Structures are given as structure tokens and as C-alpha cells.
């Protein structure tokens, strides 16, 4: 993560606000530019423990353990990380644990990396097959309502929920052409 302070889009600030106001105490993540504002905000907030993971499935277990310990935790990951978690998602079903994850999508709108396509296309189905309800945000004006609804479904109704943050929301990745 860069130490350069950039102005975050309002929708990213909204996501952190929903998590903070919802009483999230732990935010687990593998570093990802699409989640950078939420990650930086968690690091700066003394009431939230930010946990850097070596692989996304650790975050599934962390979220379950946090819940059993009386805390709310959220997993931030990229769509490519969903494939790493499929086996661990069984824990959520077997123990009937609530779960909330925010997934930045790759392999969609204007993707330049062909390796991202297959998992990006498979992400919604992989989550649904493992009993996780999928919501999608494509526009900034949808963020607060959809993230809040997913958060409440997880932590008030006890569901397992993934909110997919579409690549068109995050913005087109641009790399220098040589």
C-alpha cells in the first residue's frame, strides 16, 4: 500500500461509514487497490483491528472466530480470491455463522489481464453454490443502500452475504502501454 494520500471517491467513504456505524471491530484483507480507502481507514481507526492476510481463506475463519468471540468482522477481497475460499466457506454453513464480505470484481468491464476473466465470471456462481447470498453494486449511488442491506442481512438476520463491487464502479484500470 502506498503512503500517498489520495482523495477517495465518496462511495468508498460510504462503505467505511457503513462498517464503522455497524460496529465492525475487525477488517481482514489481502491488499487490493479497490479496497484501499477502507483499508487505510481501518488502519487509522483505533477501534478497528486491521488484519493483513496471506490468503483470503484465512479471512473466512477470522470472521467466524470474531463472531464467536462477540465481534463483527468483514472480509475484503478481490474476485480472484473467492476461488481460494471455496473450501473454507463450508465452515460458515456447517457452523451456521453470519458472514459479510466485500468483493472487488476483476475480469469484467475493460479488463486488460486475461488471467482475471475466468474467476471474475465464476465468482457469483461460486459464492452462491456455497450458500452465500450475492448482491452487486455497479453505480456509486447504489453503494450505501446495497452495502447496508447486505450488512444487515449478515449481522441482523444471520445470513452469509457477499457484495460484489463491479469493475465499472471501481473504475477502469489503466496501465502504461510501451
mmCIF file of C-alpha atoms in Angstrom:
data_model
loop_
_atom_site.group_PDB
_atom_site.id
_atom_site.type_symbol
_atom_site.label_atom_id
_atom_site.label_comp_id
_atom_site.label_asym_id
_atom_site.label_seq_id
_atom_site.Cartn_x
_atom_site.Cartn_y
_atom_site.Cartn_z
ATOM 1 C CA UNK A 1 0.000 0.000 0.000
ATOM 2 C CA UNK A 2 1.325 3.405 -0.877
ATOM 3 C CA UNK A 3 1.657 6.142 1.719
ATOM 4 C CA UNK A 4 0.404 8.660 -0.816
ATOM 5 C CA UNK A 5 -2.814 10.183 0.454
ATOM 6 C CA UNK A 6 -5.363 10.383 -2.317
ATOM 7 C CA UNK A 7 -8.879 11.694 -2.140
ATOM 8 C CA UNK A 8 -11.159 8.686 -2.068
ATOM 9 C CA UNK A 9 -14.336 8.573 -4.110
ATOM 10 C CA UNK A 10 -17.406 9.241 -1.956
ATOM 11 C CA UNK A 11 -18.655 5.673 -2.431
ATOM 12 C CA UNK A 12 -15.508 4.297 -0.754
ATOM 13 C CA UNK A 13 -16.022 6.638 2.189
ATOM 14 C CA UNK A 14 -19.624 5.441 2.361
ATOM 15 C CA UNK A 15 -18.521 1.816 2.648
ATOM 16 C CA UNK A 16 -16.275 2.587 5.600
ATOM 17 C CA UNK A 17 -19.071 4.607 7.224
ATOM 18 C CA UNK A 18 -21.473 1.646 6.950
ATOM 19 C CA UNK A 19 -18.906 -0.699 8.515
ATOM 20 C CA UNK A 20 -17.986 1.717 11.300
ATOM 21 C CA UNK A 21 -21.575 2.587 12.173
ATOM 22 C CA UNK A 22 -22.429 -1.117 12.065
ATOM 23 C CA UNK A 23 -19.943 -1.879 14.825
ATOM 24 C CA UNK A 24 -17.307 -3.724 12.813
ATOM 25 C CA UNK A 25 -14.299 -4.368 15.047
ATOM 26 C CA UNK A 26 -12.093 -6.344 12.649
ATOM 27 C CA UNK A 27 -11.399 -5.889 8.946
ATOM 28 C CA UNK A 28 -9.439 -8.662 7.256
ATOM 29 C CA UNK A 29 -7.911 -8.229 3.816
ATOM 30 C CA UNK A 30 -5.322 -9.103 1.239
ATOM 31 C CA UNK A 31 -4.129 -5.684 -0.014
ATOM 32 C CA UNK A 32 -6.151 -4.507 -3.006
ATOM 33 C CA UNK A 33 -6.321 -1.085 -4.660
ATOM 34 C CA UNK A 34 -10.112 -1.253 -4.914
ATOM 35 C CA UNK A 35 -10.363 -1.509 -1.132
ATOM 36 C CA UNK A 36 -7.518 0.926 -0.394
ATOM 37 C CA UNK A 37 -9.621 3.635 1.257
ATOM 38 C CA UNK A 38 -11.397 1.196 3.584
ATOM 39 C CA UNK A 39 -8.061 -0.430 4.422
ATOM 40 C CA UNK A 40 -6.381 2.912 5.177
ATOM 41 C CA UNK A 41 -9.381 3.985 7.242
ATOM 42 C CA UNK A 42 -9.303 0.759 9.253
ATOM 43 C CA UNK A 43 -5.580 1.151 9.893
ATOM 44 C CA UNK A 44 -6.153 4.706 11.147
ATOM 45 C CA UNK A 45 -9.126 3.801 13.368
ATOM 46 C CA UNK A 46 -8.128 2.727 16.903
ATOM 47 C CA UNK A 47 -11.457 0.910 17.373
ATOM 48 C CA UNK A 48 -10.936 -1.396 14.406
ATOM 49 C CA UNK A 49 -8.319 -4.103 14.150
ATOM 50 C CA UNK A 50 -6.958 -4.339 10.616
ATOM 51 C CA UNK A 51 -5.679 -7.802 9.793
ATOM 52 C CA UNK A 52 -3.491 -8.368 6.742
ATOM 53 C CA UNK A 53 -3.927 -11.902 5.416
ATOM 54 C CA UNK A 54 -1.571 -14.100 3.442
ATOM 55 C CA UNK A 55 -4.532 -15.708 1.682
ATOM 56 C CA UNK A 56 -8.233 -14.922 1.621
ATOM 57 C CA UNK A 57 -9.484 -18.130 3.220
ATOM 58 C CA UNK A 58 -7.808 -17.075 6.475
ATOM 59 C CA UNK A 59 -10.288 -14.208 6.480
ATOM 60 C CA UNK A 60 -13.275 -16.559 6.395
ATOM 61 C CA UNK A 61 -12.028 -18.250 9.573
ATOM 62 C CA UNK A 62 -11.171 -14.894 11.146
ATOM 63 C CA UNK A 63 -14.699 -13.594 10.535
ATOM 64 C CA UNK A 64 -16.208 -16.729 12.050
ATOM 65 C CA UNK A 65 -13.929 -16.543 15.071
ATOM 66 C CA UNK A 66 -14.680 -12.872 15.583
ATOM 67 C CA UNK A 67 -18.418 -13.627 15.615
ATOM 68 C CA UNK A 68 -17.960 -16.439 18.132
ATOM 69 C CA UNK A 69 -15.936 -14.005 20.247
ATOM 70 C CA UNK A 70 -18.699 -11.401 20.176
ATOM 71 C CA UNK A 71 -17.379 -9.117 17.441
ATOM 72 C CA UNK A 72 -18.326 -8.248 13.895
ATOM 73 C CA UNK A 73 -15.667 -8.726 11.228
ATOM 74 C CA UNK A 74 -15.651 -8.143 7.474
ATOM 75 C CA UNK A 75 -13.512 -9.720 4.769
ATOM 76 C CA UNK A 76 -12.299 -7.525 1.899
ATOM 77 C CA UNK A 77 -11.093 -9.393 -1.158
ATOM 78 C CA UNK A 78 -10.797 -9.342 -4.915
ATOM 79 C CA UNK A 79 -12.816 -11.738 -7.081
ATOM 80 C CA UNK A 80 -9.666 -13.760 -7.756
ATOM 81 C CA UNK A 81 -9.536 -14.537 -4.020
ATOM 82 C CA UNK A 82 -13.004 -16.097 -3.958
ATOM 83 C CA UNK A 83 -11.598 -19.257 -5.532
ATOM 84 C CA UNK A 84 -9.173 -19.562 -2.636
ATOM 85 C CA UNK A 85 -12.064 -19.576 -0.155
ATOM 86 C CA UNK A 86 -14.478 -22.160 -1.533
ATOM 87 C CA UNK A 87 -13.456 -24.963 0.817
ATOM 88 C CA UNK A 88 -13.397 -22.661 3.852
ATOM 89 C CA UNK A 89 -16.925 -21.417 3.056
ATOM 90 C CA UNK A 90 -18.064 -24.871 4.273
ATOM 91 C CA UNK A 91 -17.210 -23.707 7.801
ATOM 92 C CA UNK A 92 -19.785 -20.939 7.543
ATOM 93 C CA UNK A 93 -22.530 -23.364 6.555
ATOM 94 C CA UNK A 94 -21.591 -26.115 8.996
ATOM 95 C CA UNK A 95 -21.433 -23.734 11.962
ATOM 96 C CA UNK A 96 -24.324 -21.532 10.713
ATOM 97 C CA UNK A 97 -22.213 -18.393 11.054
ATOM 98 C CA UNK A 98 -23.121 -14.987 9.656
ATOM 99 C CA UNK A 99 -20.622 -13.660 7.145
ATOM 100 C CA UNK A 100 -20.101 -10.429 5.249
ATOM 101 C CA UNK A 101 -17.577 -9.843 2.506
ATOM 102 C CA UNK A 102 -16.966 -7.047 0.034
ATOM 103 C CA UNK A 103 -15.505 -8.293 -3.239
ATOM 104 C CA UNK A 104 -13.890 -6.028 -5.824
ATOM 105 C CA UNK A 105 -14.523 -7.554 -9.219
ATOM 106 C CA UNK A 106 -11.982 -8.240 -11.937
ATOM 107 C CA UNK A 107 -12.431 -9.836 -15.328
ATOM 108 C CA UNK A 108 -15.308 -7.553 -16.269
ATOM 109 C CA UNK A 109 -15.513 -4.071 -17.736
ATOM 110 C CA UNK A 110 -12.362 -3.116 -19.666
ATOM 111 C CA UNK A 111 -10.219 -5.839 -18.082
ATOM 112 C CA UNK A 112 -6.714 -5.910 -19.528
ATOM 113 C CA UNK A 113 -5.480 -9.080 -17.813
ATOM 114 C CA UNK A 114 -6.790 -12.317 -19.391
ATOM 115 C CA UNK A 115 -5.980 -14.264 -16.202
ATOM 116 C CA UNK A 116 -8.695 -12.346 -14.341
ATOM 117 C CA UNK A 117 -11.544 -13.294 -16.698
ATOM 118 C CA UNK A 118 -12.350 -16.879 -15.711
ATOM 119 C CA UNK A 119 -12.584 -16.306 -11.960
ATOM 120 C CA UNK A 120 -14.343 -12.992 -12.443
ATOM 121 C CA UNK A 121 -17.048 -14.760 -14.450
ATOM 122 C CA UNK A 122 -17.247 -17.652 -11.945
ATOM 123 C CA UNK A 123 -17.337 -15.537 -8.775
ATOM 124 C CA UNK A 124 -21.123 -15.067 -8.378
ATOM 125 C CA UNK A 125 -21.875 -18.748 -9.038
ATOM 126 C CA UNK A 126 -19.058 -19.957 -6.755
ATOM 127 C CA UNK A 127 -20.398 -17.836 -3.899
ATOM 128 C CA UNK A 128 -23.999 -18.891 -4.489
ATOM 129 C CA UNK A 129 -23.069 -22.591 -4.676
ATOM 130 C CA UNK A 130 -21.535 -22.237 -1.208
ATOM 131 C CA UNK A 131 -24.702 -20.720 0.256
ATOM 132 C CA UNK A 132 -23.631 -17.087 0.132
ATOM 133 C CA UNK A 133 -26.217 -14.552 -0.976
ATOM 134 C CA UNK A 134 -24.791 -12.285 -3.686
ATOM 135 C CA UNK A 135 -25.585 -8.593 -4.102
ATOM 136 C CA UNK A 136 -23.972 -6.388 -6.744
ATOM 137 C CA UNK A 137 -23.142 -2.692 -6.851
ATOM 138 C CA UNK A 138 -22.474 -1.130 -10.242
ATOM 139 C CA UNK A 139 -23.111 2.567 -9.594
ATOM 140 C CA UNK A 140 -21.879 4.902 -6.858
ATOM 141 C CA UNK A 141 -25.389 5.971 -5.935
ATOM 142 C CA UNK A 142 -26.266 2.318 -5.095
ATOM 143 C CA UNK A 143 -23.408 1.763 -2.651
ATOM 144 C CA UNK A 144 -24.950 2.880 0.629
ATOM 145 C CA UNK A 145 -28.264 1.074 0.164
ATOM 146 C CA UNK A 146 -26.838 -2.208 -1.103
ATOM 147 C CA UNK A 147 -23.876 -2.400 1.296
ATOM 148 C CA UNK A 148 -26.159 -1.502 4.235
ATOM 149 C CA UNK A 149 -28.759 -4.080 3.172
ATOM 150 C CA UNK A 150 -26.112 -6.790 2.860
ATOM 151 C CA UNK A 151 -24.545 -5.835 6.177
ATOM 152 C CA UNK A 152 -27.911 -6.025 7.954
ATOM 153 C CA UNK A 153 -28.755 -9.350 6.302
ATOM 154 C CA UNK A 154 -25.484 -10.763 7.641
ATOM 155 C CA UNK A 155 -25.394 -9.349 11.131
ATOM 156 C CA UNK A 156 -29.085 -8.943 11.947
ATOM 157 C CA UNK A 157 -30.584 -11.899 10.047
ATOM 158 C CA UNK A 158 -27.549 -14.208 10.338
ATOM 159 C CA UNK A 159 -27.078 -14.698 6.597
ATOM 160 C CA UNK A 160 -23.905 -15.151 4.591
ATOM 161 C CA UNK A 161 -23.607 -12.232 2.166
ATOM 162 C CA UNK A 162 -21.159 -11.057 -0.478
ATOM 163 C CA UNK A 163 -21.436 -7.616 -2.034
ATOM 164 C CA UNK A 164 -19.713 -7.538 -5.402
ATOM 165 C CA UNK A 165 -18.271 -4.140 -6.271
ATOM 166 C CA UNK A 166 -18.382 -4.111 -10.062
ATOM 167 C CA UNK A 167 -15.355 -3.128 -12.071
ATOM 168 C CA UNK A 168 -17.304 -0.282 -13.676
ATOM 169 C CA UNK A 169 -17.824 1.165 -10.156
ATOM 170 C CA UNK A 170 -14.176 0.824 -9.193
ATOM 171 C CA UNK A 171 -13.027 2.251 -12.482
ATOM 172 C CA UNK A 172 -11.118 1.103 -15.466
ATOM 173 C CA UNK A 173 -7.589 0.020 -14.666
ATOM 174 C CA UNK A 174 -5.152 1.849 -16.869
ATOM 175 C CA UNK A 175 -1.586 0.755 -17.424
ATOM 176 C CA UNK A 176 1.067 2.470 -19.445
ATOM 177 C CA UNK A 177 1.470 0.972 -22.863
ATOM 178 C CA UNK A 178 5.004 0.574 -24.069
#
